PDB file of C-alpha atoms and ligand atoms in Angstrom:
ATOM      1  CA  MET A  70      65.586  58.362  27.253  1.00  0.00           C
ATOM      2  CA  ALA A  71      68.431  58.229  24.710  1.00  0.00           C
ATOM      3  CA  GLU A  72      67.440  57.185  21.240  1.00  0.00           C
ATOM      4  CA  GLU A  73      68.829  53.989  19.818  1.00  0.00           C
ATOM      5  CA  ALA A  74      71.600  54.673  17.325  1.00  0.00           C
ATOM      6  CA  ILE A  75      70.939  53.737  13.709  1.00  0.00           C
ATOM      7  CA  LYS A  76      73.702  51.507  12.365  1.00  0.00           C
ATOM      8  CA  ILE A  77      74.909  52.358   8.861  1.00  0.00           C
ATOM      9  CA  SER A  78      76.845  49.635   7.080  1.00  0.00           C
ATOM     10  CA  GLY A  79      77.861  51.161   3.776  1.00  0.00           C
ATOM     11  CA  LYS A  80      75.746  53.342   1.505  1.00  0.00           C
ATOM     12  CA  LYS A  81      72.703  51.611   0.081  1.00  0.00           C
ATOM     13  CA  GLN A  82      70.421  52.299  -2.829  1.00  0.00           C
ATOM     14  CA  SER A  83      67.392  54.402  -1.809  1.00  0.00           C
ATOM     15  CA  THR A  84      64.151  53.387  -3.457  1.00  0.00           C
ATOM     16  CA  PHE A  85      62.349  56.387  -1.980  1.00  0.00           C
ATOM     17  CA  MET A  86      64.856  58.816  -3.415  1.00  0.00           C
ATOM     18  CA  ASP A  87      64.669  57.150  -6.828  1.00  0.00           C
ATOM     19  CA  LYS A  88      60.875  57.251  -6.865  1.00  0.00           C
ATOM     20  CA  VAL A  89      60.811  60.923  -5.983  1.00  0.00           C
ATOM     21  CA  ARG A  90      63.456  61.749  -8.590  1.00  0.00           C
ATOM     22  CA  GLU A  91      61.182  60.157 -11.187  1.00  0.00           C
ATOM     23  CA  VAL A  92      58.319  62.562 -10.476  1.00  0.00           C
ATOM     24  CA  LEU A  93      60.129  65.824  -9.754  1.00  0.00           C
ATOM     25  CA  PRO A  94      61.238  68.150 -12.554  1.00  0.00           C
ATOM     26  CA  GLU A  95      64.804  67.296 -13.585  1.00  0.00           C
ATOM     27  CA  GLY A  96      64.997  64.711 -10.817  1.00  0.00           C
ATOM     28  CA  GLY A  97      64.615  67.176  -7.971  1.00  0.00           C
ATOM     29  CA  ASN A  98      67.487  68.421  -5.870  1.00  0.00           C
ATOM     30  CA  LEU A  99      67.461  65.955  -3.022  1.00  0.00           C
ATOM     31  CA  ASN A 100      71.248  65.834  -2.776  1.00  0.00           C
ATOM     32  CA  LEU A 101      71.641  69.566  -2.220  1.00  0.00           C
ATOM     33  CA  CYS A 102      70.779  69.526   1.488  1.00  0.00           C
ATOM     34  CA  LEU A 103      73.035  71.846   3.503  1.00  0.00           C
ATOM     35  CA  THR A 104      71.960  70.160   6.771  1.00  0.00           C
ATOM     36  CA  CYS A 105      71.108  73.614   8.087  1.00  0.00           C
ATOM     37  CA  GLY A 106      68.096  72.338  10.044  1.00  0.00           C
ATOM     38  CA  ALA A 107      65.683  75.097   9.014  1.00  0.00           C
ATOM     39  CA  CYS A 108      63.175  72.459   7.931  1.00  0.00           C
ATOM     40  CA  SER A 109      63.249  70.731  11.309  1.00  0.00           C
ATOM     41  CA  SER A 110      62.990  73.923  13.326  1.00  0.00           C
ATOM     42  CA  GLY A 111      59.658  74.844  11.751  1.00  0.00           C
ATOM     43  CA  CYS A 112      58.151  71.395  11.428  1.00  0.00           C
ATOM     44  CA  PRO A 113      55.194  70.602  13.704  1.00  0.00           C
ATOM     45  CA  ALA A 114      56.150  66.912  13.604  1.00  0.00           C
ATOM     46  CA  THR A 115      59.759  67.401  14.694  1.00  0.00           C
ATOM     47  CA  GLY A 116      60.599  65.185  17.645  1.00  0.00           C
ATOM     48  CA  LEU A 117      57.647  62.863  17.193  1.00  0.00           C
ATOM     49  CA  SER A 118      58.769  59.240  17.028  1.00  0.00           C
ATOM     50  CA  GLY A 119      62.348  60.508  17.299  1.00  0.00           C
ATOM     51  CA  MET A 120      62.267  61.934  13.788  1.00  0.00           C
ATOM     52  CA  ASP A 121      62.433  65.274  12.001  1.00  0.00           C
ATOM     53  CA  PRO A 122      62.536  66.256   8.309  1.00  0.00           C
ATOM     54  CA  ARG A 123      66.301  66.726   8.137  1.00  0.00           C
ATOM     55  CA  LYS A 124      66.937  63.341   9.729  1.00  0.00           C
ATOM     56  CA  PHE A 125      64.341  61.778   7.441  1.00  0.00           C
ATOM     57  CA  LEU A 126      66.047  63.209   4.369  1.00  0.00           C
ATOM     58  CA  ARG A 127      69.489  62.102   5.554  1.00  0.00           C
ATOM     59  CA  MET A 128      68.231  58.584   6.200  1.00  0.00           C
ATOM     60  CA  ALA A 129      66.692  58.441   2.723  1.00  0.00           C
ATOM     61  CA  ALA A 130      69.906  59.769   1.185  1.00  0.00           C
ATOM     62  CA  LEU A 131      71.813  57.005   2.943  1.00  0.00           C
ATOM     63  CA  GLY A 132      69.440  54.403   1.588  1.00  0.00           C
ATOM     64  CA  LEU A 133      67.989  53.526   4.998  1.00  0.00           C
ATOM     65  CA  ASP A 134      64.588  52.741   3.512  1.00  0.00           C
ATOM     66  CA  GLU A 135      64.013  49.774   5.791  1.00  0.00           C
ATOM     67  CA  GLU A 136      64.700  51.836   8.896  1.00  0.00           C
ATOM     68  CA  ILE A 137      62.389  54.592   7.610  1.00  0.00           C
ATOM     69  CA  LEU A 138      59.603  52.081   7.138  1.00  0.00           C
ATOM     70  CA  LYS A 139      59.981  50.845  10.726  1.00  0.00           C
ATOM     71  CA  SER A 140      58.862  54.296  11.873  1.00  0.00           C
ATOM     72  CA  ASP A 141      55.313  55.610  11.617  1.00  0.00           C
ATOM     73  CA  TRP A 142      56.583  59.197  11.429  1.00  0.00           C
ATOM     74  CA  ALA A 143      55.610  59.605   7.785  1.00  0.00           C
ATOM     75  CA  TRP A 144      52.006  59.494   9.009  1.00  0.00           C
ATOM     76  CA  GLN A 145      52.582  62.186  11.611  1.00  0.00           C
ATOM     77  CA  CYS A 146      53.689  64.711   9.006  1.00  0.00           C
ATOM     78  CA  THR A 147      50.806  67.114   8.342  1.00  0.00           C
ATOM     79  CA  MET A 148      51.846  67.710   4.706  1.00  0.00           C
ATOM     80  CA  CYS A 149      51.906  71.410   5.529  1.00  0.00           C
ATOM     81  CA  TRP A 150      54.938  72.044   3.251  1.00  0.00           C
ATOM     82  CA  ARG A 151      56.521  74.364   5.797  1.00  0.00           C
ATOM     83  CA  CYS A 152      59.826  72.473   5.521  1.00  0.00           C
ATOM     84  CA  MET A 153      60.004  73.049   1.791  1.00  0.00           C
ATOM     85  CA  TYR A 154      58.964  76.663   2.133  1.00  0.00           C
ATOM     86  CA  VAL A 155      61.813  77.507   4.539  1.00  0.00           C
ATOM     87  CA  CYS A 156      64.443  75.309   2.895  1.00  0.00           C
ATOM     88  CA  PRO A 157      67.119  77.425   1.170  1.00  0.00           C
ATOM     89  CA  MET A 158      67.474  74.688  -1.456  1.00  0.00           C
ATOM     90  CA  LYS A 159      63.700  74.169  -1.801  1.00  0.00           C
ATOM     91  CA  ILE A 160      64.036  70.437  -1.264  1.00  0.00           C
ATOM     92  CA  ASP A 161      60.720  68.649  -1.659  1.00  0.00           C
ATOM     93  CA  ILE A 162      60.656  66.651   1.574  1.00  0.00           C
ATOM     94  CA  PRO A 163      56.827  66.280   1.542  1.00  0.00           C
ATOM     95  CA  GLN A 164      57.110  64.458  -1.793  1.00  0.00           C
ATOM     96  CA  LEU A 165      59.588  62.078  -0.200  1.00  0.00           C
ATOM     97  CA  ILE A 166      57.221  61.518   2.706  1.00  0.00           C
ATOM     98  CA  TYR A 167      54.322  60.960   0.329  1.00  0.00           C
ATOM     99  CA  HIS A 168      56.255  58.203  -1.439  1.00  0.00           C
ATOM    100  CA  THR A 169      57.136  56.645   1.875  1.00  0.00           C
ATOM    101  CA  ARG A 170      53.422  56.482   2.665  1.00  0.00           C
ATOM    102  CA  LYS A 171      52.791  54.866  -0.680  1.00  0.00           C
ATOM    103  CA  SER A 172      55.257  52.146   0.230  1.00  0.00           C
ATOM    104  CA  TRP A 173      52.967  50.965   3.009  1.00  0.00           C
ATOM    105  CA  PRO A 174      50.413  48.313   1.982  1.00  0.00           C
ATOM    106  CA  ARG A 175      47.051  50.086   1.892  1.00  0.00           C
ATOM    107  CA  GLU A 176      45.573  47.817   4.548  1.00  0.00           C
ATOM    108  CA  ASN A 177      48.377  48.760   6.963  1.00  0.00           C
ATOM    109  CA  ARG A 178      47.971  52.507   6.569  1.00  0.00           C
ATOM    110  CA  PRO A 179      46.375  54.364   9.532  1.00  0.00           C
ATOM    111  CA  LYS A 180      42.826  53.221  10.064  1.00  0.00           C
ATOM    112  CA  GLY A 181      41.407  56.708  10.622  1.00  0.00           C
ATOM    113  CA  ILE A 182      42.749  58.158   7.380  1.00  0.00           C
ATOM    114  CA  ARG A 183      41.890  55.004   5.426  1.00  0.00           C
ATOM    115  CA  GLY A 184      38.338  54.958   6.809  1.00  0.00           C
ATOM    116  CA  SER A 185      37.824  58.628   5.949  1.00  0.00           C
ATOM    117  CA  CYS A 186      39.029  58.083   2.384  1.00  0.00           C
ATOM    118  CA  ASP A 187      36.850  54.999   1.946  1.00  0.00           C
ATOM    119  CA  MET A 188      33.829  56.862   3.294  1.00  0.00           C
ATOM    120  CA  ALA A 189      34.390  59.743   0.862  1.00  0.00           C
ATOM    121  CA  LEU A 190      34.392  57.290  -2.028  1.00  0.00           C
ATOM    122  CA  LYS A 191      30.884  56.081  -1.158  1.00  0.00           C
ATOM    123  CA  HIS A 192      28.994  59.281  -1.986  1.00  0.00           C
ATOM    124  CA  ASP A 193      29.185  61.936  -4.675  1.00  0.00           C
ATOM    125  CA  SER A 194      29.199  64.404  -1.782  1.00  0.00           C
ATOM    126  CA  CYS A 195      32.836  63.266  -1.190  1.00  0.00           C
ATOM    127  CA  SER A 196      32.198  63.641   2.554  1.00  0.00           C
ATOM    128  CA  ALA A 197      34.739  61.808   4.700  1.00  0.00           C
ATOM    129  CA  MET A 198      32.091  61.742   7.430  1.00  0.00           C
ATOM    130  CA  GLY A 199      29.500  60.093   5.228  1.00  0.00           C
ATOM    131  CA  ALA A 200      27.133  63.073   5.027  1.00  0.00           C
ATOM    132  CA  SER A 201      25.042  62.808   1.890  1.00  0.00           C
ATOM    133  CA  GLU A 202      23.970  65.425  -0.619  1.00  0.00           C
ATOM    134  CA  GLU A 203      20.527  65.585   1.030  1.00  0.00           C
ATOM    135  CA  ASP A 204      22.017  65.883   4.543  1.00  0.00           C
ATOM    136  CA  PHE A 205      24.106  68.859   3.509  1.00  0.00           C
ATOM    137  CA  LYS A 206      21.236  70.660   1.799  1.00  0.00           C
ATOM    138  CA  PHE A 207      18.974  70.117   4.789  1.00  0.00           C
ATOM    139  CA  VAL A 208      21.516  71.438   7.320  1.00  0.00           C
ATOM    140  CA  VAL A 209      22.441  74.502   5.268  1.00  0.00           C
ATOM    141  CA  GLU A 210      18.813  75.459   4.725  1.00  0.00           C
ATOM    142  CA  ASP A 211      17.949  74.830   8.370  1.00  0.00           C
ATOM    143  CA  VAL A 212      20.803  76.960   9.728  1.00  0.00           C
ATOM    144  CA  LEU A 213      20.125  79.710   7.201  1.00  0.00           C
ATOM    145  CA  GLU A 214      16.484  79.904   8.193  1.00  0.00           C
ATOM    146  CA  GLU A 215      17.382  80.134  11.862  1.00  0.00           C
ATOM    147  CA  VAL A 216      19.873  82.961  11.257  1.00  0.00           C
ATOM    148  CA  ARG A 217      17.384  84.884   9.151  1.00  0.00           C
ATOM    149  CA  ASN A 218      14.701  84.515  11.830  1.00  0.00           C
ATOM    150  CA  THR A 219      16.800  85.273  14.882  1.00  0.00           C
ATOM    151  CA  GLN A 220      19.652  87.626  13.922  1.00  0.00           C
ATOM    152  CA  VAL A 221      18.769  91.260  13.361  1.00  0.00           C
ATOM    153  CA  GLY A 222      20.252  92.629  10.151  1.00  0.00           C
ATOM    154  CA  TRP A 223      20.724  89.239   8.543  1.00  0.00           C
ATOM    155  CA  GLU A 224      17.174  88.659   7.343  1.00  0.00           C
ATOM    156  CA  ASP A 225      18.313  88.464   3.736  1.00  0.00           C
ATOM    157  CA  LEU A 226      21.457  86.369   4.269  1.00  0.00           C
ATOM    158  CA  GLN A 227      22.045  83.889   1.442  1.00  0.00           C
ATOM    159  CA  ALA A 228      23.581  80.415   1.327  1.00  0.00           C
ATOM    160  CA  PRO A 229      22.848  79.350  -2.247  1.00  0.00           C
ATOM    161  CA  ILE A 230      22.951  75.711  -3.261  1.00  0.00           C
ATOM    162  CA  ASN A 231      23.315  74.565  -6.881  1.00  0.00           C
ATOM    163  CA  LYS A 232      23.072  78.104  -8.215  1.00  0.00           C
ATOM    164  CA  GLN A 233      23.736  77.741 -11.914  1.00  0.00           C
ATOM    165  CA  GLY A 234      26.418  80.040 -13.329  1.00  0.00           C
ATOM    166  CA  ALA A 235      27.619  81.457  -9.985  1.00  0.00           C
ATOM    167  CA  MET A 236      31.102  82.959 -10.071  1.00  0.00           C
ATOM    168  CA  PHE A 237      32.439  80.943  -7.119  1.00  0.00           C
ATOM    169  CA  TYR A 238      31.776  77.324  -6.202  1.00  0.00           C
ATOM    170  CA  VAL A 239      32.589  77.028  -2.489  1.00  0.00           C
ATOM    171  CA  ASN A 240      33.466  73.750  -0.771  1.00  0.00           C
ATOM    172  CA  GLN A 241      32.802  73.124   2.905  1.00  0.00           C
ATOM    173  CA  ASN A 242      34.608  70.809   5.300  1.00  0.00           C
ATOM    174  CA  SER A 243      32.257  68.060   6.506  1.00  0.00           C
ATOM    175  CA  ARG A 244      33.030  68.789  10.123  1.00  0.00           C
ATOM    176  CA  GLU A 245      30.937  71.954  10.088  1.00  0.00           C
ATOM    177  CA  PRO A 246      27.616  70.669   8.714  1.00  0.00           C
ATOM    178  CA  VAL A 247      27.969  67.420  10.670  1.00  0.00           C
ATOM    179  CA  THR A 248      29.182  68.612  14.071  1.00  0.00           C
ATOM    180  CA  GLU A 249      29.297  72.444  14.192  1.00  0.00           C
ATOM    181  CA  PRO A 250      26.703  73.757  11.712  1.00  0.00           C
ATOM    182  CA  ASP A 251      26.757  77.298  13.141  1.00  0.00           C
ATOM    183  CA  GLU A 252      30.422  77.535  12.184  1.00  0.00           C
ATOM    184  CA  MET A 253      29.380  77.858   8.539  1.00  0.00           C
ATOM    185  CA  VAL A 254      27.620  81.160   9.172  1.00  0.00           C
ATOM    186  CA  PRO A 255      30.636  83.546   9.491  1.00  0.00           C
ATOM    187  CA  LEU A 256      31.774  82.591   5.995  1.00  0.00           C
ATOM    188  CA  TRP A 257      28.283  83.181   4.607  1.00  0.00           C
ATOM    189  CA  LYS A 258      28.236  86.599   6.244  1.00  0.00           C
ATOM    190  CA  ILE A 259      31.606  87.575   4.778  1.00  0.00           C
ATOM    191  CA  LEU A 260      30.543  86.459   1.301  1.00  0.00           C
ATOM    192  CA  HIS A 261      27.285  88.342   1.752  1.00  0.00           C
ATOM    193  CA  LYS A 262      28.996  91.541   2.879  1.00  0.00           C
ATOM    194  CA  VAL A 263      31.388  91.579  -0.075  1.00  0.00           C
ATOM    195  CA  GLY A 264      28.556  90.813  -2.490  1.00  0.00           C
ATOM    196  CA  ALA A 265      30.142  87.619  -3.788  1.00  0.00           C
ATOM    197  CA  ASP A 266      28.287  85.638  -6.412  1.00  0.00           C
ATOM    198  CA  TRP A 267      28.788  82.180  -4.920  1.00  0.00           C
ATOM    199  CA  THR A 268      27.172  78.812  -4.416  1.00  0.00           C
ATOM    200  CA  TYR A 269      27.549  75.498  -2.692  1.00  0.00           C
ATOM    201  CA  GLY A 270      26.808  72.380  -4.696  1.00  0.00           C
ATOM    202  CA  THR A 271      25.158  69.238  -3.453  1.00  0.00           C
ATOM    203  CA  LYS A 272      27.561  67.095  -5.455  1.00  0.00           C
ATOM    204  CA  GLY A 273      31.177  67.307  -4.379  1.00  0.00           C
ATOM    205  CA  TRP A 274      30.476  69.792  -1.598  1.00  0.00           C
ATOM    206  CA  ALA A 275      32.918  68.321   0.945  1.00  0.00           C
ATOM    207  CA  ALA A 276      36.252  70.117   0.936  1.00  0.00           C
ATOM    208  CA  GLU A 277      38.426  67.526   2.630  1.00  0.00           C
ATOM    209  CA  ASN A 278      40.346  64.855   0.710  1.00  0.00           C
ATOM    210  CA  TYR A 279      41.749  62.165   2.985  1.00  0.00           C
ATOM    211  CA  CYS A 280      42.627  60.022  -0.023  1.00  0.00           C
ATOM    212  CA  MET A 281      45.459  62.464  -0.658  1.00  0.00           C
ATOM    213  CA  PHE A 282      46.740  62.029   2.895  1.00  0.00           C
ATOM    214  CA  LEU A 283      46.365  58.277   2.488  1.00  0.00           C
ATOM    215  CA  ALA A 284      48.674  58.437  -0.546  1.00  0.00           C
ATOM    216  CA  ASP A 285      46.073  56.606  -2.623  1.00  0.00           C
ATOM    217  CA  ASP A 286      46.598  58.209  -6.028  1.00  0.00           C
ATOM    218  CA  ALA A 287      43.619  56.613  -7.774  1.00  0.00           C
ATOM    219  CA  ALA A 288      41.168  57.511  -5.011  1.00  0.00           C
ATOM    220  CA  TRP A 289      42.601  61.021  -4.680  1.00  0.00           C
ATOM    221  CA  LYS A 290      42.147  61.532  -8.423  1.00  0.00           C
ATOM    222  CA  HIS A 291      38.596  60.207  -8.308  1.00  0.00           C
ATOM    223  CA  ILE A 292      37.621  62.614  -5.523  1.00  0.00           C
ATOM    224  CA  VAL A 293      39.106  65.599  -7.357  1.00  0.00           C
ATOM    225  CA  GLU A 294      37.336  64.586 -10.575  1.00  0.00           C
ATOM    226  CA  VAL A 295      33.940  64.326  -8.871  1.00  0.00           C
ATOM    227  CA  LYS A 296      34.367  67.767  -7.351  1.00  0.00           C
ATOM    228  CA  ALA A 297      35.707  69.357 -10.541  1.00  0.00           C
ATOM    229  CA  LYS A 298      32.767  67.934 -12.488  1.00  0.00           C
ATOM    230  CA  ALA A 299      30.340  69.413  -9.966  1.00  0.00           C
ATOM    231  CA  VAL A 300      31.919  72.837 -10.475  1.00  0.00           C
ATOM    232  CA  ASP A 301      31.794  72.478 -14.266  1.00  0.00           C
ATOM    233  CA  ASP A 302      28.218  71.193 -14.278  1.00  0.00           C
ATOM    234  CA  LEU A 303      27.083  74.323 -12.468  1.00  0.00           C
ATOM    235  CA  GLY A 304      29.086  76.491 -14.864  1.00  0.00           C
ATOM    236  CA  CYS A 305      31.001  78.203 -12.056  1.00  0.00           C
ATOM    237  CA  LYS A 306      34.125  80.128 -12.948  1.00  0.00           C
ATOM    238  CA  TYR A 307      36.184  79.579  -9.784  1.00  0.00           C
ATOM    239  CA  TRP A 308      36.424  76.676  -7.362  1.00  0.00           C
ATOM    240  CA  VAL A 309      37.125  77.857  -3.814  1.00  0.00           C
ATOM    241  CA  ASN A 310      38.325  74.970  -1.690  1.00  0.00           C
ATOM    242  CA  THR A 311      38.311  75.973   1.962  1.00  0.00           C
ATOM    243  CA  GLU A 312      40.780  73.225   2.960  1.00  0.00           C
TER     244      GLU A 312
HETATM  245  S1  SF4 B 196      66.108  73.220   5.295  1.00  0.00           S
HETATM  246 FE1  SF4 B 196      66.720  72.223   3.360  1.00  0.00          FE
HETATM  247  S2  SF4 B 196      68.923  72.434   3.287  1.00  0.00           S
HETATM  248 FE2  SF4 B 196      68.305  72.836   5.407  1.00  0.00          FE
HETATM  249  S3  SF4 B 196      68.460  70.834   6.442  1.00  0.00           S
HETATM  250 FE3  SF4 B 196      66.366  71.040   5.710  1.00  0.00          FE
HETATM  251  S4  SF4 B 196      66.355  70.039   3.709  1.00  0.00           S
HETATM  252 FE4  SF4 B 196      68.483  70.458   4.216  1.00  0.00          FE
HETATM  253  S1  SF4 B 197      55.311  68.885   5.461  1.00  0.00           S
HETATM  254 FE1  SF4 B 197      55.651  67.370   7.069  1.00  0.00          FE
HETATM  255  S2  SF4 B 197      57.836  67.332   7.328  1.00  0.00           S
HETATM  256 FE2  SF4 B 197      57.378  69.214   6.261  1.00  0.00          FE
HETATM  257  S3  SF4 B 197      57.119  70.771   7.880  1.00  0.00           S
HETATM  258 FE3  SF4 B 197      55.092  69.940   7.442  1.00  0.00          FE
HETATM  259  S4  SF4 B 197      54.836  68.305   8.941  1.00  0.00           S
HETATM  260 FE4  SF4 B 197      57.037  68.753   8.834  1.00  0.00          FE
END
């Protein structure tokens, strides 16, 4: 089915463009687009809701903020940054999309992302699935014991928790301990084989941060601060976020 044409009646002021110029070094380079289409060709969200990154940027440049906000495409972007990576002018389209998301009232933003962010704010575990510090510890210890007892050659496998002074603090996506606990084991084995000095922490163990995807700056910051504090409190040198 043919897409409905967007009517342009004179160039308008773009709030999105202005907002992004405020946060990018030297105002960004949003006007340097060559319309080459490299961004759109590699974007996993191209074609969804009749949109692609090049079209999105052109619409913003033309001040079509209202038309942009009628589309839910900004929420279909994965924030993968592929568009920016391939762009010959290194135009920060994800930043533009992020600011579009911020223009939505919080209560109108996608329920799934909003619910995951809100859930993460409830516990110091930062788990978007609501798994607590105790839940995580229990699952890790349970899976570790099973591997040690049933897999030949892995009797001394380690999955340390709250190991003070470890070199690496490793985060874990909630999906594994909650729905696929065995999926944690390959990473433990790799770390074991290379002799890494690592640990999980009970506080701030969850790697995901849906508050970032929700474009909720305050909540995003809070989640990062809780996790960073957990790393510092254990005296770890490096924070390895598996997301
Ligand atoms: S890759 Fe960059 S220059 Fe090319 S169309 Fe996309 S934004 Fe414009
Ligand atoms: S960041 Fe968004 S717009 Fe850019 S390539 Fe990824 S999905 Fe597409």
